[in-house]
Coordinates of C-alpha atoms and ligand atoms in Angstrom, one line a residue:
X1 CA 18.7 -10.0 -25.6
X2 CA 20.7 -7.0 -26.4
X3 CA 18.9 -4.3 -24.3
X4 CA 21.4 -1.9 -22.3
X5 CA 19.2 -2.7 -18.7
X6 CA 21.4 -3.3 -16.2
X7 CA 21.3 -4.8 -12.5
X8 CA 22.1 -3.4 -9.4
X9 CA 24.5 -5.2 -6.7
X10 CA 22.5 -4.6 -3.7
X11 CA 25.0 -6.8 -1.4
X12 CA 27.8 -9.3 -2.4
X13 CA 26.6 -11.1 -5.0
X14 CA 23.2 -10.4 -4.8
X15 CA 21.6 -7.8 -7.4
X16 CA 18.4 -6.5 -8.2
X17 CA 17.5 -7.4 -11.4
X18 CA 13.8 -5.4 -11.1
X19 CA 12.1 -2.9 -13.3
X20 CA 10.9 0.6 -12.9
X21 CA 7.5 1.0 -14.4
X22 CA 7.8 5.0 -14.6
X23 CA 4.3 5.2 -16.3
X24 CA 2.3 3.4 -14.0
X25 CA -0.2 6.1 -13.1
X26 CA -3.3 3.7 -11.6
X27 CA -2.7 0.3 -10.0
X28 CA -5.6 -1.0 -9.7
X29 CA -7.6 2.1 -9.2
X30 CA -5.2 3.6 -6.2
X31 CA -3.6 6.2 -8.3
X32 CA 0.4 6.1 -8.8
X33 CA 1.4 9.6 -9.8
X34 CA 4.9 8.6 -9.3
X35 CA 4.9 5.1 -10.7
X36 CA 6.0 2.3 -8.8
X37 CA 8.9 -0.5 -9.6
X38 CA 8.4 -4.2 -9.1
X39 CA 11.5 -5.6 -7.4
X40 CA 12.8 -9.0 -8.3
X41 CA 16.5 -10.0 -6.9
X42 CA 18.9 -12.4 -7.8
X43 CA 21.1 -14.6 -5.6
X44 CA 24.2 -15.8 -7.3
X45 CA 25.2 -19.2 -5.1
X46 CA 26.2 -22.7 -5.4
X47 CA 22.2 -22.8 -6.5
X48 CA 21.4 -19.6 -8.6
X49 CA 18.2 -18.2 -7.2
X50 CA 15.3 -15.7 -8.4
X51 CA 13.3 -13.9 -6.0
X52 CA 10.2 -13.1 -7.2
X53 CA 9.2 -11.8 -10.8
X54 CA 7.6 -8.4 -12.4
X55 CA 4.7 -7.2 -14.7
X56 CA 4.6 -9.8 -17.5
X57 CA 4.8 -6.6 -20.2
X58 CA 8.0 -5.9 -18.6
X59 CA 9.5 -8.6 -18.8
X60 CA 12.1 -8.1 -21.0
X61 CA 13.4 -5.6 -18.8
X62 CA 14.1 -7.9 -15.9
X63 CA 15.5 -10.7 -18.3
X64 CA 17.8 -8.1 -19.4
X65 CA 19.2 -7.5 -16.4
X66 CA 19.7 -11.2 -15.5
X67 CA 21.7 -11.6 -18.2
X68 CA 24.4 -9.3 -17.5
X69 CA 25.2 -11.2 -14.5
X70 CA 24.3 -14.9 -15.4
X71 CA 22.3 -16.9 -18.3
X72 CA 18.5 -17.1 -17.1
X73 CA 18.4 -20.5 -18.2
X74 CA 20.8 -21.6 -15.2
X75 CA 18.6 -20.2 -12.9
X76 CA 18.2 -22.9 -10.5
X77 CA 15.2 -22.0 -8.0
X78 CA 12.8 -19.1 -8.0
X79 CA 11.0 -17.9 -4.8
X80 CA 7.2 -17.1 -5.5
X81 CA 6.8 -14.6 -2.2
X82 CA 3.0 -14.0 -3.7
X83 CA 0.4 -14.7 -6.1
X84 CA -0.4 -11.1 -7.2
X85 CA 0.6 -10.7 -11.1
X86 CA 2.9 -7.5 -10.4
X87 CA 5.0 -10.0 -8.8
X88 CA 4.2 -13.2 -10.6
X89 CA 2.9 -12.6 -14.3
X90 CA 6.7 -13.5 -15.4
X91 CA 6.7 -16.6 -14.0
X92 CA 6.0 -18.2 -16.9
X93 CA 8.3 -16.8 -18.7
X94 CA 11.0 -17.7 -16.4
X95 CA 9.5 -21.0 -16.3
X96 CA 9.8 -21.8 -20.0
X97 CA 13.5 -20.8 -20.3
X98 CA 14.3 -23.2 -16.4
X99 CA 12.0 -26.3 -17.1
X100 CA 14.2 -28.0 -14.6
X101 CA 13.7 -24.7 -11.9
X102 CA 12.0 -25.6 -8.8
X103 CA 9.5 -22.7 -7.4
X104 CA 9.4 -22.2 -3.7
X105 CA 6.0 -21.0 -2.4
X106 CA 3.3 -21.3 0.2
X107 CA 1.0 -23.9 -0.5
X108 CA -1.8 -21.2 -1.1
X109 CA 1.0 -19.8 -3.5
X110 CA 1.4 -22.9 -5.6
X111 CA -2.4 -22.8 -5.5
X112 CA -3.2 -19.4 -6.4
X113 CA -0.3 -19.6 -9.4
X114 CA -1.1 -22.5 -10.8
X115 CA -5.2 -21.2 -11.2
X116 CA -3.6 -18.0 -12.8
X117 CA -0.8 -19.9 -15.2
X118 CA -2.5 -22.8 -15.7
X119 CA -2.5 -22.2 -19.1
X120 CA 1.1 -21.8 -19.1
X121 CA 2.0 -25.2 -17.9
X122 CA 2.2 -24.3 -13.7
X123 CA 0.5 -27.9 -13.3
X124 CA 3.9 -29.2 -14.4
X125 CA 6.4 -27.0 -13.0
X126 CA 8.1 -28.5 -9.9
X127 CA 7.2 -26.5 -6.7
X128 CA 8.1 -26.9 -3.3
X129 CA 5.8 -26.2 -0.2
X130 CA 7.1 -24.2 2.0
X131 CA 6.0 -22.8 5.4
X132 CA 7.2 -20.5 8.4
X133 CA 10.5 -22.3 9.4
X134 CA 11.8 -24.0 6.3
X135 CA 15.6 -23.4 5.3
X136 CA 16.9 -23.7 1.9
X137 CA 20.6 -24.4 1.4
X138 CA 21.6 -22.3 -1.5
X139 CA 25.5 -23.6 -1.2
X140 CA 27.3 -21.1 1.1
X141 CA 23.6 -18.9 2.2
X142 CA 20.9 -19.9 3.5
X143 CA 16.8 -18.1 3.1
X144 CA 14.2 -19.2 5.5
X145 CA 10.8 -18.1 4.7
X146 CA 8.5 -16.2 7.4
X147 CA 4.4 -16.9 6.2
X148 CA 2.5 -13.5 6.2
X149 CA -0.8 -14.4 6.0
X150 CA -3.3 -11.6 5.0
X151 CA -0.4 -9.3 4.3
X152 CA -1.8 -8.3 2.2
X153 CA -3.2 -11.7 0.7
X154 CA -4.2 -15.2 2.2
X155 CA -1.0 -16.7 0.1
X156 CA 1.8 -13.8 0.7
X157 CA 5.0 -14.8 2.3
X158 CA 8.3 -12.8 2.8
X159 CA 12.0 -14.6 2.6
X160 CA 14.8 -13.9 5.2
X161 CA 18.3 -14.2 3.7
X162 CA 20.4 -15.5 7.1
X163 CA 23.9 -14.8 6.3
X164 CA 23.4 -11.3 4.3
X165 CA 20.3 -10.6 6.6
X166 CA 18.2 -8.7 3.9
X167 CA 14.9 -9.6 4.3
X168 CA 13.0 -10.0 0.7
X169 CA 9.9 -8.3 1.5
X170 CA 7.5 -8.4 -1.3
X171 CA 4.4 -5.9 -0.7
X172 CA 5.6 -5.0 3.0
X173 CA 7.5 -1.8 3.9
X174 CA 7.4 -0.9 0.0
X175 CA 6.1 2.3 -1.9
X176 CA 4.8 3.0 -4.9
X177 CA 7.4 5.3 -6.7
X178 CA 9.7 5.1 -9.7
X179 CA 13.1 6.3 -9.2
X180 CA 16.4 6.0 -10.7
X181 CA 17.9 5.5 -7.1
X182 CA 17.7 2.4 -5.4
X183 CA 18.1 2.5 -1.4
X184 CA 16.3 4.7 1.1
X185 CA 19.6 7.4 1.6
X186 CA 19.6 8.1 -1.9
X187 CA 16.4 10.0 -1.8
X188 CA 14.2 11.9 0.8
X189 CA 10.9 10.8 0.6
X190 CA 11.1 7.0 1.4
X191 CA 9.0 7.2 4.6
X192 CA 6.4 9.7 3.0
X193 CA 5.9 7.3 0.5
X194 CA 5.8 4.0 2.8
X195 CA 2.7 5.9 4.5
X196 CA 0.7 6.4 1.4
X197 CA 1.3 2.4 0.3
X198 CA 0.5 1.6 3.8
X199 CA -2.4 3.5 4.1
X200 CA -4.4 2.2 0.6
X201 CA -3.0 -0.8 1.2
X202 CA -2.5 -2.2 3.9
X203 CA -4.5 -0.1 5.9
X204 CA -6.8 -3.1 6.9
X205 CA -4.0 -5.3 7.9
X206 CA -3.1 -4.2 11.0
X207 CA -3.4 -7.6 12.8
X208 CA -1.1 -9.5 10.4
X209 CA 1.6 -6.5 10.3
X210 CA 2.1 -7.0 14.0
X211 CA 1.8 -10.7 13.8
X212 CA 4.9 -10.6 11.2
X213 CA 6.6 -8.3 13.8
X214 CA 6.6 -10.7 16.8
X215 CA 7.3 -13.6 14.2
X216 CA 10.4 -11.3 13.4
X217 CA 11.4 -10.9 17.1
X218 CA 11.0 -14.6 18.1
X219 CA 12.9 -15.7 15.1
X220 CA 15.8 -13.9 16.9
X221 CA 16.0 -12.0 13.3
X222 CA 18.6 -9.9 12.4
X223 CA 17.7 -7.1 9.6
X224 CA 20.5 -5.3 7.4
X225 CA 18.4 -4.4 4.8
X226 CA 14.6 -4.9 3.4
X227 CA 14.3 -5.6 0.0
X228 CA 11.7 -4.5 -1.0
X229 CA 8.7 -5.5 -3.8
X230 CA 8.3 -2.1 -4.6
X231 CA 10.3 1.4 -4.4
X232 CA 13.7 1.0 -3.2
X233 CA 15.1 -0.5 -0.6
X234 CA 15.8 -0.1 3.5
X235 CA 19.8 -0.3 3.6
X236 CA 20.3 3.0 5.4
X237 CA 18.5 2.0 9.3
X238 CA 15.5 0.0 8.3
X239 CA 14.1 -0.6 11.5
X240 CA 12.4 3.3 10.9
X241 CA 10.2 1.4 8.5
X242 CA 9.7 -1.6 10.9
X243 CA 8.9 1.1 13.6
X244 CA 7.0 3.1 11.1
X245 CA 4.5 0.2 10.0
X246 CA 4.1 -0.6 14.0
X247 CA 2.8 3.5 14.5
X248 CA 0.7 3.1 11.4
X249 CA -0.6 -0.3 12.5
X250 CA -1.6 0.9 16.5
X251 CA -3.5 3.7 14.7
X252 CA -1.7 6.5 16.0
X253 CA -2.8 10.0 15.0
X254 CA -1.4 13.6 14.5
X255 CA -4.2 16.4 16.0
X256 CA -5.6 17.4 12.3
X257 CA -9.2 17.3 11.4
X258 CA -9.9 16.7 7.3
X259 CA -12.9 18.3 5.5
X260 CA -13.6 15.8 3.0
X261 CA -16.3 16.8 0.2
X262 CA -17.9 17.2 -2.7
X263 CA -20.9 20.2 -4.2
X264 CA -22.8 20.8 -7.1
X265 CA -23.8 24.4 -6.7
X266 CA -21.2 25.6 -4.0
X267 CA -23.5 25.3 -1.0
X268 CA -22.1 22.5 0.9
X269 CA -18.7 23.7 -0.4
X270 CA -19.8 27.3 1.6
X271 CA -20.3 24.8 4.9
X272 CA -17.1 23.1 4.4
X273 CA -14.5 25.9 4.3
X274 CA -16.6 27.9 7.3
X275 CA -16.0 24.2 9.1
X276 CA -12.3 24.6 8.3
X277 CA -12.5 28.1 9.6
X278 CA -13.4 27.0 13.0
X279 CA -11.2 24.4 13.3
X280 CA -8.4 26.9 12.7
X281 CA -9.2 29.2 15.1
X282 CA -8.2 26.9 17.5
X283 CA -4.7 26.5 16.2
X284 CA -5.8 22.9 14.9
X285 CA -4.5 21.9 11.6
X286 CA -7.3 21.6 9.0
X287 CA -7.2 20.4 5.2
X288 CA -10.0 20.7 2.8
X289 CA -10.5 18.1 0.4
X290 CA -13.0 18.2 -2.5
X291 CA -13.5 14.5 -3.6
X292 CA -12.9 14.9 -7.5
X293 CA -9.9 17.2 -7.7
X294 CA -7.8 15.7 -5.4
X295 CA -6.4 11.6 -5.4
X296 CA -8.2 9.7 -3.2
X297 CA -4.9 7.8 -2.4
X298 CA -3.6 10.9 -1.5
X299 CA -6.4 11.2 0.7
X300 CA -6.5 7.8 2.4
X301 CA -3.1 8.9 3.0
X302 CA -4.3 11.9 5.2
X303 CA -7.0 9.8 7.3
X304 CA -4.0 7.4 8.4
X305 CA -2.7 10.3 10.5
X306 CA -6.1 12.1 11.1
X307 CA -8.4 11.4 14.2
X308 CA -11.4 13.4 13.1
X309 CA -12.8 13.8 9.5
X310 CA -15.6 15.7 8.7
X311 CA -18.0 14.9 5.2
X312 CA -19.8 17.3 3.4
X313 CA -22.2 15.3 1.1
X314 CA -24.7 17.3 -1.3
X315 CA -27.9 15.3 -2.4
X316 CA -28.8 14.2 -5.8
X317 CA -31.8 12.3 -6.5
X318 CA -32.4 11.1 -3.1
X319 CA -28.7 10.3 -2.4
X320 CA -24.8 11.5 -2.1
X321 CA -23.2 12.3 -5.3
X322 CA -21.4 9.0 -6.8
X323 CA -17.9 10.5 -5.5
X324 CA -18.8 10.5 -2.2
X325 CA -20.7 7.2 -2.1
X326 CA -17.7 5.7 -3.9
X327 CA -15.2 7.2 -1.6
X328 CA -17.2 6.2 1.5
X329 CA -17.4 2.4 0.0
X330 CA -13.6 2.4 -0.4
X331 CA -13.1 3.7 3.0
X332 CA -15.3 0.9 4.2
X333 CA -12.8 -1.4 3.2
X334 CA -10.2 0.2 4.3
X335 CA -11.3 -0.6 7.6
X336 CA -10.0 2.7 9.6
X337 CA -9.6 2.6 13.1
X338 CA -10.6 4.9 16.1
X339 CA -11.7 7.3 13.8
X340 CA -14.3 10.3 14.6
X341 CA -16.6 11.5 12.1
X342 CA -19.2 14.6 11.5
X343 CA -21.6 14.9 8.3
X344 CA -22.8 18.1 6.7
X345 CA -24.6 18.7 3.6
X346 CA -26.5 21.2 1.4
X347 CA -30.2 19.4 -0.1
X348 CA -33.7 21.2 -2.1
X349 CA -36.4 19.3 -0.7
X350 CA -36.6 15.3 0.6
X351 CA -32.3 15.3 1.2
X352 CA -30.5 11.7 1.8
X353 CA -26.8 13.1 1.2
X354 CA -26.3 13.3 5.2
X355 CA -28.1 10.4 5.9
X356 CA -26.3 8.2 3.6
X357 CA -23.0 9.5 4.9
X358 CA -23.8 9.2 8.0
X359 CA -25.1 5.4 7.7
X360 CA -21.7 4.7 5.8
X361 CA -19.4 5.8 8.2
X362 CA -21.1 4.3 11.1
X363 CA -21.3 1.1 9.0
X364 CA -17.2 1.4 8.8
X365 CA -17.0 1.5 12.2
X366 CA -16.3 5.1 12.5
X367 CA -17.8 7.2 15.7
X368 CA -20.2 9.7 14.6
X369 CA -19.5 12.6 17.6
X370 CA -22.5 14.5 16.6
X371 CA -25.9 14.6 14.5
X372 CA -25.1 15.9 10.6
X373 CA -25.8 19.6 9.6
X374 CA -28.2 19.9 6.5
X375 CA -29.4 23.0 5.3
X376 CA -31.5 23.9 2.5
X377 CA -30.4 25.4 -0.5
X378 CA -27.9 28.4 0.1
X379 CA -26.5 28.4 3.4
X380 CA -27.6 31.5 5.9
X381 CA -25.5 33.4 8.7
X382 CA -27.4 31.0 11.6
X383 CA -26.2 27.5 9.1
X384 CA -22.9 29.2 8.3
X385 CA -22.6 29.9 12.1
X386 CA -23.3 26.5 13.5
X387 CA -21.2 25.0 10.4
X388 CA -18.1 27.2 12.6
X389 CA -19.2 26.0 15.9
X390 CA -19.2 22.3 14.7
X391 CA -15.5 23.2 13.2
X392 CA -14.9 24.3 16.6
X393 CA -16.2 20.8 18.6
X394 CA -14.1 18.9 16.0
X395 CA -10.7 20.7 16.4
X396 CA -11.1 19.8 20.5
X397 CA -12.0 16.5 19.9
X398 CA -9.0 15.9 17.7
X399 CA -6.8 17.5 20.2
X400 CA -8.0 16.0 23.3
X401 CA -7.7 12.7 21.0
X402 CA -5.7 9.8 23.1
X403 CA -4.1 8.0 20.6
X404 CA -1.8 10.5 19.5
X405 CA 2.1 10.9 20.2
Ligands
LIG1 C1 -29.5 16.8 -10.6 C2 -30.0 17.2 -9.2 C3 -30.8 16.4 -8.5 C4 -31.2 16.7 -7.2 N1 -31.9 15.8 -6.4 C5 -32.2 16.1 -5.2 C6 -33.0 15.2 -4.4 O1 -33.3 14.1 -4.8 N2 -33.3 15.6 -3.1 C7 -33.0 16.8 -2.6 O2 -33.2 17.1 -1.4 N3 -32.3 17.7 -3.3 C8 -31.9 17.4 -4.6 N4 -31.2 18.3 -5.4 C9 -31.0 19.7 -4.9 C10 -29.7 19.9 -4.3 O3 -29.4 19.0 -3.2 C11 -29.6 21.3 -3.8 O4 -29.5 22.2 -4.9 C12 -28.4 21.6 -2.8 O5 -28.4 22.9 -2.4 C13 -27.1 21.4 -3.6 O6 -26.0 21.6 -2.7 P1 -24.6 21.8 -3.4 O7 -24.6 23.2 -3.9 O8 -23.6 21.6 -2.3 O9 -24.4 20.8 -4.5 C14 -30.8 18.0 -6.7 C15 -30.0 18.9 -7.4 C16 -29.6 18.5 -8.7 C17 -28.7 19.4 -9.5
LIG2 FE1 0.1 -7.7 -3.7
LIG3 FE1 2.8 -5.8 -5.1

């Protein structure tokens, strides 16, 4: 290929041979405004080893980069960490040039690849099962592979390289940004972005992310670096992303209270900035966030930190607008924890805005603190009043909450 893409020696002899997808803008549907990169590495030993693949239409790029180091066709093995196709959809390619290549994966791996490349001949490729525990010579290195179930899928593993002590981390402790640097000292926004992948992502997961943790510490394991699947990579004092991803995973919260909403005619919009006005005048930090002008990723990335949210929901025909039924849905299966809710809503006659809010959060396992405002039409003094006061109840109950620093 004669493409000018070059790799990156991330440690002796080991490079990232990834690519930067600087236009990714939605992946699938948790917006990207900065892009994202999908991080594939390459282990030059006695066996010549792949880590892990990229987007299939980018391709090129990462074959590129191989090639300025080694021919791809002596690739020897190639480590599947996970089925997802930003990881795995070059597999094939890889495949076709390294018929004799062995693929190392977890059992649901080889599984959920072969049902995806079928097509492409996986039902002949030679794969190895492999499982927490299992270490695979390379010559003078050695990887052992560490199972993550559910992090984020039933198949997804990460690989632990002993003698370098990097740990290949596939879609843990990554972020969704495309940059020209590669390691976390070379830019200033690393962690920032870690919380917004963990929070859309991984949000659910809390339970596996400790689980990988105490696998980490009885393994006795070492970490220099995590190389990541995505964004660049923990070189400078990685344990801030190990002890990052435990604070995110325990649930604990700064004293904020978010206004989340969206209005037709203004009214509920009125209730929600009053509702931010009483939460500031108790010195409690307060964001208001209408649902179609701002990126709901951005705003998943707010309720990580946030103990109390409040939801202003208009009614159309009988129910929320579509934003805020769709927002509420998504934050369903995000599955947030010890979070405190409050509903309020401009209707004209029957309502079902509040209601359906209300049922939505409870049904995510939020606490409602108090029963939803709804007002009729244009809001009055008395509704603009009590819309204060319950701004007021919300910025105590956020700093009074207990699972804060
Ligand atoms: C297309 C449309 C459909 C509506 N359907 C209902 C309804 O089914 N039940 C109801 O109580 N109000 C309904 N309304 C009235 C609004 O809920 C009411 O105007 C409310 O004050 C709007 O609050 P907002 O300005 O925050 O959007 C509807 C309004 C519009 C524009
Ligand atoms: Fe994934
Ligand atoms: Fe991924």
């Amino acid at each position: 290929m004669e493409d000018e893409y070059y790799p990156v020696e991330i440690s002796e002899n080991i490079y990232w041979v990834g690519v930067i997808d600087w236009n990714l803008r939605d992946f699938h549907a948790y917006a990207t405004p900065k892009g994202s990169s999908y991080n594939s590495y390459l282990i030059l030993d006695d066996k010549i080893t792949l880590i892990d693949t990229v987007k299939d239409h980018l391709a090129d790029e990462m074959i590129s980069r191989i090639e300025k180091v080694v021919d791809p066709a002596k690739i020897d093995y190639v480590v599947a960490n996970h089925v997802e196709p930003d990881h795995s959809s070059s597999l094939s390619r890889v495949m076709k040039m390294n018929q004799n290549a062995k693929i190392f994966a977890t059992k649901r791996a080889k599984d959920g690849l072969c049902q995806y490349y079928r097509p492409y001949g996986c039902d002949s490729w030679d794969f190895e099962v492999v499982d927490t525990g299992y270490e695979l010579d390379l010559g003078k290195r050695t990887l052992a592979f560490i199972e993550t179930p559910m992090l984020h899928w039933p198949d997804s593993m990460q690989t632990y390289l002993k003698e370098d002590r990097i740990l290949f981390s596939n879609d843990g402790f990554g972020q969704h940004l495309a940059s020209s640097h590669r390691f976390n000292d070379e830019v200033d926004n690393a962690l920032e972005e870690a919380s917004e992948y963990y929070a859309n992502i991984l949000m659910p997961f809390s339970k596996p992310v400790f689980n990988l943790l105490e696998k980490v510490e009885k393994l006795n394991i070492e970490i220099d670096m995590i190389a990541t699947g995505h964004g660049i990579i923990w070189r400078d004092n990685p344990g801030q992303i190990i002890d990052a991803y435990r604070k995110w995973a325990s649930g604990e919260t700064v004293p904020k209270v978010l206004v989340i909403y969206d209005s037709m005619w203004g009214s509920t919009e009125k209730m929600a900035k009053v509702v931010v006005e009483g939460i500031t005048s108790k010195g409690i930090e307060a964001q208001l966030l209408h649902l179609r002008k701002n990126e709901w990723s951005m705003i998943i990335r707010e309720i990580l930190e946030a103990p109390v949210i409040a939801i202003g929901s208009t009614t159309i025909n009988n129910g929320p607008l579509h934003s805020v039924a769709g927002f509420l849905t998504h934050l369903k299966g995000l599955r947030p924890k010890n979070k405190k809710a409050a509903v309020f809503g401009s209707y004209g006659w029957g309502g079902g805005g509040v209601k359906f809010a209300e049922s939505e959060l409870e049904n995510t396992g939020v606490e409602i603190v108090e029963k939803g405002i709804q007002i009729k039409f244009g809001p009055d003094k008395e509704d603009l009043k009590a819309c204060r006061e319950l701004g007021i109840r919300l910025a105590d109950i956020a700093s009074l909450d207990q699972t804060r620093t």
